[in-house]
């Protein structure tokens, strides 16, 4: 795939819902020619008797097995825009036009073009339509199992007679059904909630605000968790790496419970659209979920080799600093101890250019004496490229991310960290700081990565707690809040699609004018006969209010 070249052919088949007298289209998208990406197939929803076609237990099992891929495509597939969401959070930097990166990461920020004909519309269209495609698959499978149990009994039906554990099928389908509703809540201002209980012929559905969609996503995830909990210790419930339902991972009932708890914690923390909403999160519940959550990084195994589609756009293109991307200075620059970052920020936007970073953080730079030595996570490039200067030299950076470069060089094979323990630790530390908890425990959580990976001096419980508005900093004199922001930013770099964007949004750290969320795609609004609308742009509706300025007295950034 070459920068600036996108060719996507779409054909649509429609499922309709009623909203008042309007037919609402939940569109299953069939992508026929994703350049450089694996073709995707979907069920033929034009079949007038799909329910009868799904009475075969193997068919239903296969539908369930594919629902994690449905979720993964929504958040990690290149065409669904995870790279754009990274660049608008100033995690990666890229001035290429692909996926809307140039349009949405350039400054001053502009509003999202929600036209059905916008060339980069796939970055919101596909998360929307692919989510409902996957939700539809989960619903069809769950309805088929329910019919079989109602007709023949829960203990002896077509599924159990053929050796299928229906609890495993239900829990897995519902888990991914919940994750896709969660993805909709994270990205869009409103969405439909459509679980297996919905009667598509007779129920009246409304577009519901994102917070209600998030609540429903968590409800669905907890239903999946309840099924898994009652199967802890049941060997028949286990999903094996050979099954490949979660890309080469073994997942038993206990691990599914933990995974769901951690996903719920992520949704709770990342759904708020502003500082007030983030502060109002039920942080005690977040801590409870984290304590009952994952104990190892959740990292599905890529097995692409150009064939299987088990790939991760961020781990592929995001590690390529010679062609595709660089690490944005707004993420790695705050670690500079030479004044270079402050000078960069103080320079007029169009005159900014590459500078070398001098830092004690060994993840970014490998030596205190040589800023050109690679760190453990970031690779020195030095040269200004790979983007055209006419698109803004402020997109340039001296480094690219390399922590997952094995995935790029290994033909897209290997672990794809999606939710790591450090992410959960940072939520835990944030909960403690917001609730007046132990600062010693906060320092301990930060030091897991700050000291062990960054080779920085330990944070201490006696450090000033500071405020959630404190700018990111690794310095010994920085507040615990500032150190937390730095650890989270560096450690979760290019894990889950959109994660940096959601985090910056809730912390008030987005560049002014960045859309706080995205509208229902214009193509869907057109189908619904609803007026088009959008968000973003400096001073525009739904644009981030904060603007970054430099405070030269303490050499830290603060949102003003």
Coordinates of C-alpha atoms in Angstrom, one line a residue, residues 102-493:
X102 CA -3.7 14.9 6.7
X103 CA -7.1 16.5 6.9
X104 CA -7.7 15.8 10.5
X105 CA -4.3 16.2 12.1
X106 CA -3.2 19.4 10.3
X107 CA -3.5 22.7 12.2
X108 CA -5.6 24.7 12.6
X109 CA -8.0 21.8 13.0
X110 CA -11.0 21.6 10.7
X111 CA -14.5 20.0 11.1
X112 CA -14.9 16.4 9.9
X113 CA -16.3 16.3 6.4
X114 CA -19.4 14.1 6.9
X115 CA -20.4 14.1 3.2
X116 CA -21.3 10.7 1.8
X117 CA -18.9 11.5 -1.1
X118 CA -15.9 12.6 1.0
X119 CA -12.9 10.6 -0.2
X120 CA -11.8 9.6 3.4
X121 CA -15.3 8.8 4.7
X122 CA -14.4 5.2 5.4
X123 CA -12.7 6.2 8.7
X124 CA -16.2 6.8 10.2
X125 CA -18.4 4.8 7.8
X126 CA -16.6 1.5 8.4
X127 CA -16.5 1.6 12.2
X128 CA -20.2 2.3 12.1
X129 CA -21.3 -0.2 9.4
X130 CA -18.8 -2.9 10.4
X131 CA -20.0 -2.7 14.0
X132 CA -23.5 -3.4 13.0
X133 CA -22.5 -6.1 10.7
X134 CA -20.8 -7.9 13.6
X135 CA -23.6 -7.1 16.0
X136 CA -26.0 -8.6 13.4
X137 CA -23.9 -11.8 13.2
X138 CA -23.9 -12.1 17.0
X139 CA -27.6 -11.5 17.2
X140 CA -28.4 -14.1 14.5
X141 CA -26.3 -16.7 16.3
X142 CA -27.9 -16.0 19.7
X143 CA -31.4 -16.1 18.2
X144 CA -30.7 -19.4 16.6
X145 CA -29.5 -20.9 19.9
X146 CA -32.5 -19.5 21.7
X147 CA -34.9 -21.1 19.1
X148 CA -33.2 -24.5 19.4
X149 CA -33.4 -24.4 23.2
X150 CA -37.0 -23.3 23.2
X151 CA -38.0 -26.0 20.8
X152 CA -36.0 -28.9 22.1
X153 CA -34.9 -27.9 25.6
X154 CA -31.7 -26.4 27.0
X155 CA -30.1 -29.8 27.8
X156 CA -30.9 -31.7 24.6
X157 CA -31.1 -29.8 21.4
X158 CA -29.3 -29.7 18.0
X159 CA -26.3 -27.9 19.5
X160 CA -25.8 -30.1 22.5
X161 CA -26.3 -33.3 20.5
X162 CA -23.5 -32.3 18.2
X163 CA -21.2 -31.5 21.2
X164 CA -21.4 -27.7 21.3
X165 CA -21.3 -25.9 24.6
X166 CA -24.1 -23.4 24.1
X167 CA -22.8 -21.3 27.1
X168 CA -19.5 -20.8 25.3
X169 CA -21.2 -19.8 22.1
X170 CA -23.6 -17.4 24.0
X171 CA -20.8 -15.8 26.1
X172 CA -18.5 -15.2 23.2
X173 CA -21.1 -13.8 20.9
X174 CA -22.4 -11.5 23.7
X175 CA -18.9 -10.4 24.6
X176 CA -18.2 -9.2 21.1
X177 CA -21.7 -7.8 20.7
X178 CA -20.9 -5.7 23.8
X179 CA -17.5 -4.6 22.5
X180 CA -18.9 -3.4 19.2
X181 CA -21.6 -1.4 21.0
X182 CA -18.7 0.0 23.1
X183 CA -16.8 1.0 20.0
X184 CA -19.8 2.9 18.7
X185 CA -20.2 4.7 22.1
X186 CA -16.5 5.7 22.1
X187 CA -16.5 7.1 18.5
X188 CA -20.0 8.5 17.8
X189 CA -22.3 11.1 19.4
X190 CA -25.2 8.6 19.1
X191 CA -26.0 5.2 17.8
X192 CA -28.5 2.4 17.9
X193 CA -28.6 -0.3 20.5
X194 CA -29.5 -3.6 18.8
X195 CA -29.2 -6.8 20.8
X196 CA -30.7 -10.2 20.1
X197 CA -33.9 -9.2 21.9
X198 CA -34.8 -6.6 19.2
X199 CA -37.5 -7.5 16.8
X200 CA -36.4 -5.8 13.6
X201 CA -39.8 -6.0 12.0
X202 CA -41.8 -4.5 14.8
X203 CA -39.7 -2.6 17.4
X204 CA -39.3 1.1 17.2
X205 CA -35.6 2.1 17.7
X206 CA -34.1 5.5 18.3
X207 CA -30.6 6.8 17.9
X208 CA -29.5 7.0 21.5
X209 CA -26.8 9.3 23.0
X210 CA -23.3 7.9 23.4
X211 CA -23.5 7.6 27.2
X212 CA -26.7 5.4 27.0
X213 CA -25.0 3.3 24.3
X214 CA -22.0 2.8 26.6
X215 CA -24.3 1.8 29.5
X216 CA -26.0 -0.8 27.2
X217 CA -22.6 -2.0 26.0
X218 CA -21.5 -2.6 29.6
X219 CA -24.9 -4.4 30.3
X220 CA -24.3 -6.7 27.4
X221 CA -20.7 -7.4 28.5
X222 CA -21.8 -8.2 32.0
X223 CA -24.4 -10.6 30.6
X224 CA -21.5 -12.4 28.8
X225 CA -19.5 -12.3 32.0
X226 CA -22.3 -13.9 34.1
X227 CA -22.4 -16.8 31.6
X228 CA -18.6 -17.2 31.8
X229 CA -18.6 -17.0 35.6
X230 CA -20.9 -20.0 36.0
X231 CA -18.5 -22.0 33.8
X232 CA -15.3 -21.3 35.6
X233 CA -13.5 -24.7 35.8
X234 CA -15.6 -26.2 32.9
X235 CA -13.1 -27.5 30.4
X236 CA -15.8 -27.6 27.7
X237 CA -16.1 -23.9 27.8
X238 CA -12.5 -23.2 26.9
X239 CA -11.5 -21.6 23.7
X240 CA -8.1 -22.9 22.5
X241 CA -5.4 -21.2 20.5
X242 CA -6.0 -23.8 17.8
X243 CA -9.7 -22.7 17.6
X244 CA -8.3 -19.3 16.7
X245 CA -11.4 -17.5 17.8
X246 CA -9.2 -14.8 19.4
X247 CA -6.2 -15.1 17.1
X248 CA -4.1 -17.8 18.6
X249 CA -5.0 -17.2 22.3
X250 CA -6.2 -19.7 24.9
X251 CA -9.2 -18.2 26.7
X252 CA -11.0 -20.2 29.4
X253 CA -14.0 -19.0 31.4
X254 CA -11.9 -17.3 34.1
X255 CA -9.8 -15.4 31.6
X256 CA -12.9 -14.3 29.7
X257 CA -14.3 -12.9 33.0
X258 CA -11.1 -11.0 33.6
X259 CA -11.0 -9.8 30.0
X260 CA -14.5 -8.5 30.1
X261 CA -13.8 -6.6 33.4
X262 CA -10.9 -4.9 31.9
X263 CA -12.8 -3.9 28.7
X264 CA -15.5 -2.5 30.9
X265 CA -13.0 -0.4 32.8
X266 CA -11.6 0.9 29.5
X267 CA -15.1 1.9 28.3
X268 CA -16.0 3.5 31.6
X269 CA -12.9 5.7 31.6
X270 CA -12.7 6.5 27.9
X271 CA -16.3 7.3 27.0
X272 CA -16.5 10.8 28.7
X273 CA -16.2 13.7 26.3
X274 CA -14.7 16.3 28.6
X275 CA -12.8 16.9 31.8
X276 CA -16.0 17.1 33.9
X277 CA -17.3 13.8 32.5
X278 CA -14.0 12.1 33.2
X279 CA -13.9 13.3 36.8
X280 CA -17.5 12.0 37.3
X281 CA -16.6 8.4 36.3
X282 CA -17.4 5.9 39.0
X283 CA -13.7 5.4 39.9
X284 CA -14.5 2.9 42.7
X285 CA -16.2 0.7 40.2
X286 CA -13.2 1.1 37.8
X287 CA -10.8 0.0 40.5
X288 CA -13.0 -3.0 41.3
X289 CA -13.0 -4.0 37.6
X290 CA -9.3 -3.6 37.3
X291 CA -8.7 -5.7 40.4
X292 CA -10.8 -8.5 38.8
X293 CA -9.3 -7.9 35.4
X294 CA -6.5 -9.1 33.2
X295 CA -3.3 -10.4 34.8
X296 CA -1.3 -10.6 31.6
X297 CA -1.3 -8.3 28.5
X298 CA -4.1 -9.1 26.1
X299 CA -2.2 -9.6 22.8
X300 CA -3.9 -11.6 20.1
X301 CA -1.4 -13.3 17.7
X302 CA -1.1 -11.9 14.2
X303 CA -0.9 -14.6 11.5
X304 CA -1.2 -12.5 8.4
X305 CA 1.6 -13.5 5.9
X306 CA -0.6 -11.5 3.5
X307 CA -3.4 -14.2 3.8
X308 CA -5.5 -14.3 6.9
X309 CA -6.4 -10.7 7.8
X310 CA -5.2 -11.2 11.4
X311 CA -3.3 -8.0 11.3
X312 CA -3.0 -4.6 13.2
X313 CA -2.7 -1.4 11.2
X314 CA -0.9 0.4 14.0
X315 CA 1.7 -2.3 14.5
X316 CA 2.2 -2.4 10.7
X317 CA 2.3 1.1 9.3
X318 CA 2.9 2.8 12.7
X319 CA 6.3 1.3 13.0
X320 CA 7.5 2.4 9.6
X321 CA 9.3 5.8 10.0
X322 CA 10.9 5.8 6.6
X323 CA 7.6 5.8 4.7
X324 CA 4.5 6.1 6.8
X325 CA 4.7 7.8 10.1
X326 CA 6.7 9.4 12.9
X327 CA 6.1 9.7 16.6
X328 CA 4.4 13.1 17.2
X329 CA 6.5 15.6 19.1
X330 CA 3.4 16.4 21.3
X331 CA 3.9 12.8 22.7
X332 CA 7.6 12.4 22.9
X333 CA 8.6 16.1 23.0
X334 CA 7.6 16.8 26.6
X335 CA 10.4 14.4 27.7
X336 CA 13.0 16.8 26.2
X337 CA 15.3 18.3 28.8
X338 CA 17.2 20.7 26.5
X339 CA 14.6 23.3 25.8
X340 CA 14.2 22.1 22.3
X341 CA 10.6 21.2 22.7
X342 CA 9.8 24.5 24.3
X343 CA 11.5 26.3 21.4
X344 CA 9.6 24.2 18.9
X345 CA 6.3 25.1 20.5
X346 CA 7.2 28.8 20.6
X347 CA 8.0 28.8 16.9
X348 CA 5.2 29.8 14.5
X349 CA 3.4 26.7 13.3
X350 CA 4.6 26.7 9.7
X351 CA 8.2 27.3 10.7
X352 CA 8.5 24.3 13.1
X353 CA 11.0 21.6 12.1
X354 CA 13.0 18.7 13.4
X355 CA 15.0 19.0 16.6
X356 CA 16.9 16.4 18.6
X357 CA 15.5 15.2 22.0
X358 CA 17.7 15.0 25.0
X359 CA 16.1 13.0 27.8
X360 CA 16.6 10.7 30.7
X361 CA 13.8 8.4 29.5
X362 CA 15.6 5.5 27.9
X363 CA 12.5 4.4 26.0
X364 CA 12.9 7.5 23.8
X365 CA 16.6 8.0 23.7
X366 CA 19.2 5.4 24.5
X367 CA 21.9 7.7 26.0
X368 CA 22.2 10.9 28.0
X369 CA 25.2 11.8 25.8
X370 CA 23.9 10.9 22.4
X371 CA 20.4 12.0 21.3
X372 CA 20.8 9.9 18.1
X373 CA 21.0 6.6 20.0
X374 CA 17.8 4.6 19.7
X375 CA 15.7 4.1 22.9
X376 CA 14.0 0.8 23.7
X377 CA 10.7 2.0 22.2
X378 CA 11.6 4.8 19.7
X379 CA 14.0 4.8 16.8
X380 CA 16.0 7.8 15.8
X381 CA 15.5 9.0 12.2
X382 CA 16.8 12.5 12.3
X383 CA 15.9 13.4 8.8
X384 CA 12.8 15.5 8.2
X385 CA 10.9 13.1 5.9
X386 CA 9.0 11.2 4.9
X387 CA 6.2 13.9 4.3
X388 CA 6.2 16.7 1.7
X389 CA 7.3 20.0 3.3
X390 CA 4.5 21.8 1.6
X391 CA 2.1 19.9 3.9
X392 CA 3.6 21.5 7.0
X393 CA 7.0 20.8 8.5
X394 CA 5.4 20.7 11.9
X395 CA 4.4 17.2 11.0
X396 CA 8.1 16.2 11.1
X397 CA 9.7 14.4 13.9
X398 CA 13.1 12.9 14.7
X399 CA 11.8 9.5 15.9
X400 CA 9.4 6.8 15.0
X401 CA 7.9 4.1 17.3
X402 CA 9.6 0.7 17.2
X403 CA 8.4 -1.3 20.2
X404 CA 6.3 -3.5 17.9
X405 CA 8.6 -3.3 14.8
X406 CA 8.9 -7.1 14.9
X407 CA 5.4 -7.1 13.5
X408 CA 6.3 -5.0 10.5
X409 CA 9.5 -6.9 9.8
X410 CA 8.0 -10.3 10.5
X411 CA 5.4 -10.2 7.7
X412 CA 2.6 -9.2 10.2
X413 CA 3.1 -12.2 12.4
X414 CA 3.4 -12.1 16.2
X415 CA 1.7 -10.6 19.2
X416 CA -0.5 -7.6 18.7
X417 CA -0.8 -6.0 22.2
X418 CA -4.3 -4.5 22.4
X419 CA -4.9 -4.0 26.1
X420 CA -1.8 -4.1 28.4
X421 CA -1.3 -4.2 32.1
X422 CA 0.2 -0.7 32.1
X423 CA -3.0 0.7 30.8
X424 CA -4.9 -0.8 33.7
X425 CA -2.2 0.4 36.1
X426 CA -2.6 3.9 34.9
X427 CA -6.4 3.8 35.3
X428 CA -5.8 2.5 38.8
X429 CA -3.4 5.3 39.6
X430 CA -5.8 7.9 38.2
X431 CA -8.6 6.4 40.3
X432 CA -6.4 6.8 43.4
X433 CA -5.5 10.4 42.6
X434 CA -9.1 11.3 41.9
X435 CA -10.4 9.6 45.1
X436 CA -7.7 10.8 47.5
X437 CA -6.2 7.4 47.7
X438 CA -2.6 6.3 48.7
X439 CA 0.0 8.3 46.8
X440 CA 2.5 5.6 47.8
X441 CA 0.4 3.2 45.8
X442 CA 0.2 5.7 42.9
X443 CA 4.0 5.9 42.9
X444 CA 4.4 2.2 43.0
X445 CA 2.1 1.8 39.9
X446 CA 4.0 4.5 38.0
X447 CA 7.4 3.0 38.9
X448 CA 6.5 -0.4 37.3
X449 CA 7.2 1.2 33.9
X450 CA 8.9 4.5 34.9
X451 CA 11.8 2.8 36.6
X452 CA 11.9 -0.7 35.0
X453 CA 11.5 0.4 31.4
X454 CA 12.2 4.1 31.4
X455 CA 15.3 3.9 33.7
X456 CA 14.0 7.1 35.4
X457 CA 14.3 7.9 39.1
X458 CA 11.4 6.5 41.1
X459 CA 8.3 8.5 41.7
X460 CA 7.6 8.9 45.4
X461 CA 4.4 9.1 47.4
X462 CA 5.7 12.4 48.8
X463 CA 5.8 14.0 45.3
X464 CA 3.1 16.6 44.9
X465 CA -0.1 15.1 43.7
X466 CA -0.8 18.0 41.4
X467 CA -3.9 18.3 39.2
X468 CA -5.4 16.4 36.3
X469 CA -4.7 19.6 34.2
X470 CA -1.0 19.2 34.7
X471 CA 0.9 18.8 31.5
X472 CA 2.7 15.5 30.8
X473 CA 6.2 15.3 32.3
X474 CA 8.7 12.7 33.4
X475 CA 10.9 15.0 35.5
X476 CA 11.7 14.2 39.1
X477 CA 10.1 17.5 40.2
X478 CA 6.9 16.9 38.3
X479 CA 3.6 16.1 40.0
X480 CA 2.2 12.5 40.2
X481 CA -0.5 13.6 37.7
X482 CA 2.1 14.8 35.2
X483 CA 4.2 11.6 35.6
X484 CA 1.0 9.5 35.1
X485 CA 0.2 11.2 31.9
X486 CA 3.8 10.6 30.6
X487 CA 3.7 6.9 31.5
X488 CA 0.3 6.3 30.0
X489 CA 1.3 8.2 26.8
X490 CA 4.5 6.2 26.3
X491 CA 3.4 2.8 27.4
X492 CA 0.1 2.6 25.6
X493 CA 1.5 4.0 22.4

